[in-house]
Coordinates of C-alpha atoms and ligand atoms in Angstrom, one line a residue:
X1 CA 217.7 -61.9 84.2
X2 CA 217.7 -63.7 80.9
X3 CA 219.2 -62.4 77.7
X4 CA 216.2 -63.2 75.4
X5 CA 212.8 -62.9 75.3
X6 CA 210.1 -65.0 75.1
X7 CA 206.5 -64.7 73.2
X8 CA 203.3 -65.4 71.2
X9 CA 204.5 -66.3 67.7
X10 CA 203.0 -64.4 64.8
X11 CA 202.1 -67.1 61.7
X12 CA 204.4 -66.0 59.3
X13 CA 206.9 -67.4 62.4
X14 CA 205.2 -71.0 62.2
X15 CA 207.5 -72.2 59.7
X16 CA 210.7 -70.9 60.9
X17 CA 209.8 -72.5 64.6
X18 CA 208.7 -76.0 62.9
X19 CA 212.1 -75.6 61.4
X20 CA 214.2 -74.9 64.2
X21 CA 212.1 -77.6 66.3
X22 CA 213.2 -80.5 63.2
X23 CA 216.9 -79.4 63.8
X24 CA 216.6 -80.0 67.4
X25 CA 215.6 -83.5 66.5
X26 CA 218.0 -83.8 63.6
X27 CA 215.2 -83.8 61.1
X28 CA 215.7 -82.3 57.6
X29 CA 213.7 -78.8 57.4
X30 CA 210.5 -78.3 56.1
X31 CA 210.2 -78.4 51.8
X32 CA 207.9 -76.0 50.0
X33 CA 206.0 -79.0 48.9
X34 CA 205.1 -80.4 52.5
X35 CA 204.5 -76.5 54.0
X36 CA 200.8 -76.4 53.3
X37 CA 199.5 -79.8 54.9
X38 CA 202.0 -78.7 57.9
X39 CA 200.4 -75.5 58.4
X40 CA 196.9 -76.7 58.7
X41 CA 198.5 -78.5 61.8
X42 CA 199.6 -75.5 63.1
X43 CA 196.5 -73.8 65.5
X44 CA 197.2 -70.1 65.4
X45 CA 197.9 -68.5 68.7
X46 CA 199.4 -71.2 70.4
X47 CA 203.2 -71.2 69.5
X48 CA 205.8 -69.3 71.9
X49 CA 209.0 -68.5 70.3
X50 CA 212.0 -67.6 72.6
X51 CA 214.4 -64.6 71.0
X52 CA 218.1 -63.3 71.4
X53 CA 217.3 -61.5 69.2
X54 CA 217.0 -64.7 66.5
X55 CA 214.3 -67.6 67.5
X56 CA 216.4 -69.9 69.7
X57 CA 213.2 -71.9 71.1
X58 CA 210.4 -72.6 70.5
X59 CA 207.0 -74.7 71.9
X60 CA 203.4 -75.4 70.4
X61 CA 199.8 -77.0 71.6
X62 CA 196.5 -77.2 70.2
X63 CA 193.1 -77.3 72.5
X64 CA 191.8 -81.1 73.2
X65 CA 190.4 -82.2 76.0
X66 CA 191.1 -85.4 78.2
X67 CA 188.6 -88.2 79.4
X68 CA 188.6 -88.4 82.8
X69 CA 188.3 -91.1 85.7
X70 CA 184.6 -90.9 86.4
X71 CA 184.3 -90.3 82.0
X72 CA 184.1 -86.3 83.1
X73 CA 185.8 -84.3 80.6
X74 CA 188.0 -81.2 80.6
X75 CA 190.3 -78.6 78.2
X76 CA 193.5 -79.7 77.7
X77 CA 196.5 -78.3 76.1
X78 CA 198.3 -80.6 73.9
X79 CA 201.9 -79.5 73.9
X80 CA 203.9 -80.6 71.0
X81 CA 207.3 -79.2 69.1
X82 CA 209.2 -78.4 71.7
X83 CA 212.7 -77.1 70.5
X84 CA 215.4 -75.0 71.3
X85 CA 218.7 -74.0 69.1
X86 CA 221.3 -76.5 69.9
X87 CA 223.9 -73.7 70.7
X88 CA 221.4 -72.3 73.0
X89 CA 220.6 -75.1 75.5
X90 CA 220.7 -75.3 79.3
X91 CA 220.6 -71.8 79.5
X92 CA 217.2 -72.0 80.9
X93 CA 215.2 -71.1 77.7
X94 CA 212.8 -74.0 77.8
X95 CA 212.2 -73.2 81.7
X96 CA 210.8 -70.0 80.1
X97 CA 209.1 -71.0 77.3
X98 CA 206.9 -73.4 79.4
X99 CA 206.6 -70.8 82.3
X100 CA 204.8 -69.0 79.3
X101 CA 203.0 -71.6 78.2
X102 CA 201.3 -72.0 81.4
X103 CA 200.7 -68.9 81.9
X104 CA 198.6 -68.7 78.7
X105 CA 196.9 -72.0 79.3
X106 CA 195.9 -70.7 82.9
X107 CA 194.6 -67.0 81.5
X108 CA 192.6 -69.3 79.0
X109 CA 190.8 -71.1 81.7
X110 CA 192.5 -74.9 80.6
X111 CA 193.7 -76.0 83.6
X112 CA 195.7 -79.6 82.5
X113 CA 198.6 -79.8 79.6
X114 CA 199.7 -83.4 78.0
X115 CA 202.5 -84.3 76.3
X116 CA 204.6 -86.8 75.1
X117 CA 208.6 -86.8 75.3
X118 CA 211.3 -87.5 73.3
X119 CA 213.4 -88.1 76.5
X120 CA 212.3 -88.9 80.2
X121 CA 214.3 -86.4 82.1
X122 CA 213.0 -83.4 80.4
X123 CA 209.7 -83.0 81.9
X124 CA 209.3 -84.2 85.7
X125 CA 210.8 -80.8 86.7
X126 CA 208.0 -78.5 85.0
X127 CA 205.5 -80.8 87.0
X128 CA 204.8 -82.8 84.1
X129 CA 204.3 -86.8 85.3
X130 CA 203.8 -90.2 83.7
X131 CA 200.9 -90.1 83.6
X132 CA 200.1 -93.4 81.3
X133 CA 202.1 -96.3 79.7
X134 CA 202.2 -98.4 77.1
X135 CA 203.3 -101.6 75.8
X136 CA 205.0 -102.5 72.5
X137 CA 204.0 -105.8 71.5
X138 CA 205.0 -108.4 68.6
X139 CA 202.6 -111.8 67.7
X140 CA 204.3 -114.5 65.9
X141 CA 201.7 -115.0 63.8
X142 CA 202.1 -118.3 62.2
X143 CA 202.4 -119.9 65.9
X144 CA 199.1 -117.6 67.4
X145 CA 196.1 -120.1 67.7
X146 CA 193.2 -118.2 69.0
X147 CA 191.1 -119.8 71.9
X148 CA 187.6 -121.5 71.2
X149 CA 185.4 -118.9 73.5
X150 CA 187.4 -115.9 71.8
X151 CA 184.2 -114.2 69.8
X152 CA 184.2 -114.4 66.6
X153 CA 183.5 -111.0 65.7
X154 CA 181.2 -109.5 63.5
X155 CA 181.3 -108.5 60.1
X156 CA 185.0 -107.2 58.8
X157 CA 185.2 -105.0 55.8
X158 CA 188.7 -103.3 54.1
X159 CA 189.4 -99.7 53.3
X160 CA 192.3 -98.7 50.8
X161 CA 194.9 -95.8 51.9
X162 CA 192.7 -93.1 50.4
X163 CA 189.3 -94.4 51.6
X164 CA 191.7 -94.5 55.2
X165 CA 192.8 -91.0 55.1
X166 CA 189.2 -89.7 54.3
X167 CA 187.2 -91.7 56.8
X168 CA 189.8 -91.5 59.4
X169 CA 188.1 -88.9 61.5
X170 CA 184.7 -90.4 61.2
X171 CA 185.6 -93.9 62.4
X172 CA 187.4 -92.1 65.4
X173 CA 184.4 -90.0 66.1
X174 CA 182.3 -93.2 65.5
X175 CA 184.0 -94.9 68.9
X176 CA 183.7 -93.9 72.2
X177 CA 186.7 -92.4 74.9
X178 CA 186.8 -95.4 76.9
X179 CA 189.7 -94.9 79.0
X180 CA 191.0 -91.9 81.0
X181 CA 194.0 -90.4 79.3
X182 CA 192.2 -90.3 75.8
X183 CA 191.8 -87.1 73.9
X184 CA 190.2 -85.3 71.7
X185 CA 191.4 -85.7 68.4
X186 CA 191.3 -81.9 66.5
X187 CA 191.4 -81.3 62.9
X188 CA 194.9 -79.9 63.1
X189 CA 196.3 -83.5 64.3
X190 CA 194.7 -85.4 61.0
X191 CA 196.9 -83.4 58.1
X192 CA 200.2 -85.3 60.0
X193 CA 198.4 -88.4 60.4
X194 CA 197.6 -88.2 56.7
X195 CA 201.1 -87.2 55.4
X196 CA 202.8 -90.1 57.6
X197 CA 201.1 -93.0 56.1
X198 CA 201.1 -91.1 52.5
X199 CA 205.1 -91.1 53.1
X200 CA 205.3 -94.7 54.1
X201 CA 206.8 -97.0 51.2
X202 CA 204.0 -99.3 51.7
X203 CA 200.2 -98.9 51.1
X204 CA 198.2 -98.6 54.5
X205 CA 195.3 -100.1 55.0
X206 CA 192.7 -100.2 57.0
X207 CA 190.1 -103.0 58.4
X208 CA 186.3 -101.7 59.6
X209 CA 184.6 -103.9 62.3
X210 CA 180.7 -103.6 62.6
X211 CA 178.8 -105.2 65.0
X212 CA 175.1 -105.0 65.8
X213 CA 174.7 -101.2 66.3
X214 CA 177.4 -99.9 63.4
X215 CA 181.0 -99.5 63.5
X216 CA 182.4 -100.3 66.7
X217 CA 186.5 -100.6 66.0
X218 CA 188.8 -100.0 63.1
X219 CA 192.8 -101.1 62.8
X220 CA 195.0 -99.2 60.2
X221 CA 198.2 -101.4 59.7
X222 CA 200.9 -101.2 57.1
X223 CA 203.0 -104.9 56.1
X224 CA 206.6 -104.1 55.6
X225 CA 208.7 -106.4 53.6
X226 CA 212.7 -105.5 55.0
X227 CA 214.1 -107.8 52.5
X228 CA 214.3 -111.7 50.9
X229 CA 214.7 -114.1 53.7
X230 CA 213.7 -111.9 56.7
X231 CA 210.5 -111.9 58.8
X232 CA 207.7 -109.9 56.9
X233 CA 205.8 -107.5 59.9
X234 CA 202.0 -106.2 60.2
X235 CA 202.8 -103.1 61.6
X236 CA 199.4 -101.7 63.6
X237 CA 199.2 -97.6 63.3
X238 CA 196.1 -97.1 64.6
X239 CA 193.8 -100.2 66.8
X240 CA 190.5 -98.8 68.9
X241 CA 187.5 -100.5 69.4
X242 CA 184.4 -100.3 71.3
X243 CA 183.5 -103.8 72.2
X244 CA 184.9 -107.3 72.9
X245 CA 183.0 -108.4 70.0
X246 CA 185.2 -105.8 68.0
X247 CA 188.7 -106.2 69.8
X248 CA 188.5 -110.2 69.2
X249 CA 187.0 -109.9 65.6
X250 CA 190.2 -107.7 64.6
X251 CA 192.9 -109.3 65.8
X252 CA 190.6 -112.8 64.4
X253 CA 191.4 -110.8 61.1
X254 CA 195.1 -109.5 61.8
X255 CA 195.8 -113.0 61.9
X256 CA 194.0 -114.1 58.7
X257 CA 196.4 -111.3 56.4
X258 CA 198.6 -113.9 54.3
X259 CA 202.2 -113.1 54.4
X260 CA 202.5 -112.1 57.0
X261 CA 205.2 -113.8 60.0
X262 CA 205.0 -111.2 62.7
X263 CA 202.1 -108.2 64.1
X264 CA 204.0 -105.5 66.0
X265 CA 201.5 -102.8 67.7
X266 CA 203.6 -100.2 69.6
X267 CA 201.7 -98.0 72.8
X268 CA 199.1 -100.6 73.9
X269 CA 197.0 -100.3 77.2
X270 CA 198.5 -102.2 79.4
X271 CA 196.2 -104.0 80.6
X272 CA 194.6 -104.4 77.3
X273 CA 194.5 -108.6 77.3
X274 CA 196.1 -109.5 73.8
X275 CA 197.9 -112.6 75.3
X276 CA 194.9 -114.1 76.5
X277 CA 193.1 -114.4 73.3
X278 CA 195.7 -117.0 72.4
X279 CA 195.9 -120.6 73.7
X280 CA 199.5 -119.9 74.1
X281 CA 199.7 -116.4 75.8
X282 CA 203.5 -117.1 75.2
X283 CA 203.5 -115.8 71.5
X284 CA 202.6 -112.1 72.4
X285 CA 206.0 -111.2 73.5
X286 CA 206.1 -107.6 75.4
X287 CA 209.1 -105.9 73.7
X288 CA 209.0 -102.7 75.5
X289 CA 206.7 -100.7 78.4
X290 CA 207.5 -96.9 78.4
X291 CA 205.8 -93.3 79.1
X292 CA 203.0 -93.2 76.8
X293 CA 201.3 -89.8 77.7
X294 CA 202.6 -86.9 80.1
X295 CA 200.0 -85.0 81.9
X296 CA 200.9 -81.7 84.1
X297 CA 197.7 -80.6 86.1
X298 CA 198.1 -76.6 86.0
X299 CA 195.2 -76.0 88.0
X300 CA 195.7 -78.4 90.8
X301 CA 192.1 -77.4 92.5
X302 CA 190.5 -77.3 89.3
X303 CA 191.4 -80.7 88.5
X304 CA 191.2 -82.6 92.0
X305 CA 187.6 -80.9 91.8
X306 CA 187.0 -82.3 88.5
X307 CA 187.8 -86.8 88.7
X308 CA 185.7 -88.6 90.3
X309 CA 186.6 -91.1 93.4
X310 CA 186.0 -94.0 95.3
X311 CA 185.7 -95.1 99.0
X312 CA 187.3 -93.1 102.3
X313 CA 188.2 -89.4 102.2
X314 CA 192.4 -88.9 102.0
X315 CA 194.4 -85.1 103.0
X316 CA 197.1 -84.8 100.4
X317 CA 199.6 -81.8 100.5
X318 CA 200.9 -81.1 97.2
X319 CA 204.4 -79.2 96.4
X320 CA 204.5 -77.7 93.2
X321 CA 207.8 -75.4 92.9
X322 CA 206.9 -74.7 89.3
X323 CA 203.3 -73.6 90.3
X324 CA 203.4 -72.1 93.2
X325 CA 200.3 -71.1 93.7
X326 CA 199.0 -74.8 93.2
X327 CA 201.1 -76.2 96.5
X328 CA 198.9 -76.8 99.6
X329 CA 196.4 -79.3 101.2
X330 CA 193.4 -80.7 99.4
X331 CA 190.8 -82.9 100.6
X332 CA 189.7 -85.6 98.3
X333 CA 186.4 -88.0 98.7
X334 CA 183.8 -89.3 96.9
X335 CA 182.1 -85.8 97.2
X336 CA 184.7 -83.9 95.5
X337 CA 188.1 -82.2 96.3
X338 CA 188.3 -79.1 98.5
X339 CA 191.4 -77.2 99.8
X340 CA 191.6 -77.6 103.4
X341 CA 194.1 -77.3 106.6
X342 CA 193.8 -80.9 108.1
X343 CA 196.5 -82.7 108.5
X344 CA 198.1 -84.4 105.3
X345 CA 197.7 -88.1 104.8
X346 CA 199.8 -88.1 101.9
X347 CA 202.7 -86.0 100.7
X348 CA 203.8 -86.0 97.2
X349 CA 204.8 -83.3 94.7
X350 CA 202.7 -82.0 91.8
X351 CA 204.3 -84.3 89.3
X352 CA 203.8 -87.4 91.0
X353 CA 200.3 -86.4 91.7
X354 CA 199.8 -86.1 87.9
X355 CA 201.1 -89.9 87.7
X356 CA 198.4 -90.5 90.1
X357 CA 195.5 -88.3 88.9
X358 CA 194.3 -90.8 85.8
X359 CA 194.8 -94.1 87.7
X360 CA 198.4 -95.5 86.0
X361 CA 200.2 -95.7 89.0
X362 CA 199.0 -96.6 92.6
X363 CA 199.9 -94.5 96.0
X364 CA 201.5 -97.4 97.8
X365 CA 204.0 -98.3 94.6
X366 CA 205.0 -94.6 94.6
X367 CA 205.9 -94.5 98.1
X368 CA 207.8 -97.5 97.4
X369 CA 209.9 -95.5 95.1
X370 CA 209.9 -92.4 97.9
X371 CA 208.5 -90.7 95.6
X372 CA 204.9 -90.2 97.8
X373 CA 205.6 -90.0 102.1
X374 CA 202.2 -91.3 103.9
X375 CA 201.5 -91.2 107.6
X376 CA 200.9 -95.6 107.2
X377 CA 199.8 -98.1 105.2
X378 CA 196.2 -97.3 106.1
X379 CA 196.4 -94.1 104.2
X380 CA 197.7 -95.8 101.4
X381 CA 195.1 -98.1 101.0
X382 CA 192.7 -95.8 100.7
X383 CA 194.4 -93.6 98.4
X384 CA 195.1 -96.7 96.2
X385 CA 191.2 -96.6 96.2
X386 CA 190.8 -93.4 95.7
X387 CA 192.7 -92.7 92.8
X388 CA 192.2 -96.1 91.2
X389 CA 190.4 -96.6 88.0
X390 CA 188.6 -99.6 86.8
X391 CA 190.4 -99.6 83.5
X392 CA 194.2 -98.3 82.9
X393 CA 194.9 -94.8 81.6
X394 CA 196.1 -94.4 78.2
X395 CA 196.4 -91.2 75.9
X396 CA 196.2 -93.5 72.5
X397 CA 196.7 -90.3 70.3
X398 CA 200.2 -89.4 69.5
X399 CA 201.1 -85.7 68.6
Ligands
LIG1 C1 214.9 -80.7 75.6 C2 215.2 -79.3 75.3 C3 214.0 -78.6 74.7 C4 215.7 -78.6 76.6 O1 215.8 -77.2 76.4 P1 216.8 -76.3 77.3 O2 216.6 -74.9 77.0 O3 218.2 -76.9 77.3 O4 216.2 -76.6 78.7 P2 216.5 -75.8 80.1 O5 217.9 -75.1 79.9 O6 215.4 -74.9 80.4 O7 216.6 -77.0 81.1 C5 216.1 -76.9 82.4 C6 216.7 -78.1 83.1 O8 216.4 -79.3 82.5 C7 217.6 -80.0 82.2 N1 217.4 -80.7 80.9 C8 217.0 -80.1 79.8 N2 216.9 -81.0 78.8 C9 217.3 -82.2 79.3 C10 217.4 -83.5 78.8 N3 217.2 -83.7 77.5 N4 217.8 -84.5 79.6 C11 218.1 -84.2 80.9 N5 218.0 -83.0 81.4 C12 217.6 -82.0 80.7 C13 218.7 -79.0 82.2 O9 219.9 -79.6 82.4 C14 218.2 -78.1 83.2 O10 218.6 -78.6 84.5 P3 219.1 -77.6 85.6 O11 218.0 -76.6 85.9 O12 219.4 -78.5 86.8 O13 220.3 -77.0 85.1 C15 216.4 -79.1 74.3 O14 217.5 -79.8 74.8 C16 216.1 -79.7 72.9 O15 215.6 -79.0 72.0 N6 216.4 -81.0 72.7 C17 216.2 -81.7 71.4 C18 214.8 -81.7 71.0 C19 213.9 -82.4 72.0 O16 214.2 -83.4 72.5 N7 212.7 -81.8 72.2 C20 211.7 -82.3 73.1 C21 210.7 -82.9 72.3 S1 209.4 -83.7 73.3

């Protein structure tokens, strides 16, 4: 039995829960000044606040919804500021507070949650799994030389930082969701996106490509200038694009932005093929591949029933502690997913299936690790079929 209680917050609580979520991350509080584009971030309803009898926790989402494999879609819960009092940790009050939250998102009918994480450890135990990755790469730009069949785009024209913050949401809405793992973006996500490049000391800006049928990709990059004598970076905030015509034409103009030494993008795809639009692959240096999105499947049935596959059927029997009610055999083909009581093929707990759900991460690697036990290598073929996605997951929104 715990010694607080956890519930819905009430929105005159918003502010004292963003609050206790910046001191968690050793962020100064929220000013009077910043309090009103903050709120319009905040969906109401969708905050849990953990009491003793003062707020000691506290955790947040807003509704999306996630491109699947197959390019279904379904509701999503995007969890964000999570926090609990410093004084009040391992206690078990964030075990509550995303008991809670599940519990809301599964009387609501969502049946998937995504995150991303401050630290790695946090999550795995609520069922919460890698779900995508990404890459942090950095282009030397005055040694790049693009290759002669790289297209040469179409036509390339320059938005300043308030023409950017207004037609953000249109050139998102403008692109498609190519890849599984990308969300929704909601209105309460572009207030923050607005007041972080307002905040940055140097003017973003952001570079439109349109090719035959209209706007097909868009990068928003700020240069930052450290100081006299050291490299000058491009950093990239924002890079999607619809086309190859589009992905080649920007980076063709990345390249063209005078003084500039070095283009950093952080959270690529990654298998998206920067190095190869370069006759020497060798100046895209990979800096970093980590955890990019975080997906926990609340409604394991829901969700099996709702990707699409590819080739031989495969039994899986799932354990989720957490969920309980989620553990059990499912059967998985090209027809659908159905519970069933044939022998397993595969055993694996519910976080690891969620690092297998959207493609990122194959069956046979994750038995490698012990983290998925199979009856041979026969069932892991297939289920490396199965689950695998003709292009790599990624989430490519942050929040
Ligand atoms: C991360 C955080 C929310 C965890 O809250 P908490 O109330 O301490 O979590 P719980 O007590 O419910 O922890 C449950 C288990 O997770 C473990 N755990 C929690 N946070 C962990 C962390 N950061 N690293 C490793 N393990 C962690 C606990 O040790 C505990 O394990 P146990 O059951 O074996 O004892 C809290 O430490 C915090 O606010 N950190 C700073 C802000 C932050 O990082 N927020 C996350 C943003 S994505």
């Amino acid at each position: 039995m715990s010694d607080y209680s956890v519930r819905l917050l009430r929105a005159d609580e918003d502010r004292a829960a963003l609050d206790l979520f910046r001191r968690a991350l050793h962020v100064k509080e929220t000013t009077d000044e910043e309090w009103p584009s903050i709120s319009a971030s905040m969906q109401p309803d969708r905050a849990f606040g953990a009491f003793d009898p003062e707020l000691i926790g506290t955790v947040r989402s807003f509704d999306s919804e996630v491109t699947l494999p197959g390019e279904g879609t379904v509701p999503i819960g995007a969890v964000s500021l999570v926090g609990v009092r410093a004084d009040r940790t391992r206690r078990g009050v964030l075990t509550n507070l995303m008991r809670a939250q599940f519990e809301d998102f599964a009387a609501r009918g969502v049946p998937a949650a995504m995150l991303h994480a401050s630290e790695g450890a946090i999550y795995g135990r609520f069922g919460y799994g890698i779900a995508a990755r990404g890459k942090s790469i950095e282009v030397d730009r005055h040694r790049a030389r693009l290759r002669p069949e790289v297209p040469s785009g179409g036509q390339i024209s320059l938005l300043d930082l308030e023409s950017t913050v207004e037609q953000w949401p249109s050139l998102w809405d403008a692109l498609p969701r190519t890849r599984p793992g990308m969300i929704d973006r909601s209105a309460y996500l572009w207030p923050g996106y607005e007041r972080d490049v307002r905040k940055a000391t140097t003017p973003a800006s952001t570079a439109v490509h349109r090719g035959p049928d209209g706007v097909d990709g868009y990068v928003t990059y700020l240069v930052e200038r450290p100081g006299p004598g050291e490299p000058v970076f491009l950093k990239i905030i924002s890079f999607h694009h619809a086309s190859p015509d589009a992905f080649a034409g920007l980076w063709r103009y990345l390249l063209s932005v005078d003084l500039v030494d070095r283009i950093i993008a952080e959270k690529r795809p990654l298998d998206e093929p920067i190095e190869l639009l370069f006759t020497d692959p060798r100046q895209v240096a990979v800096l970093k591949i980590r955890d990019e999105g975080w997906l926990r499947l609340v409604d394991v049935a829901a969700m099996l029933g709702a990707r699409a596959y590819r080739g031989e059927p495969v039994v899986i029997e799932v354990t989720d502690p957490f969920l309980e009610h989620n553990s059990g055999r499912y059967r998985l083909s090209e027809d659908g997913a159905a519970r069933t009581t044939d022998p397993a093929d595969l055993e694996l707990t519910a976080e690891t299936l969620a690092m297998l759900y959207l493609g990122g991460w194959r069956a046979s690697d994750l038995a490698v690790a012990g983290r998925v036990r199979a009856t041979g290598e026969a069932a892991l073929e297939r289920a490396d079929l199965l689950f695998g996605t003709r292009v790599n997951p990624w989430c490519g929104t942050f929040f």
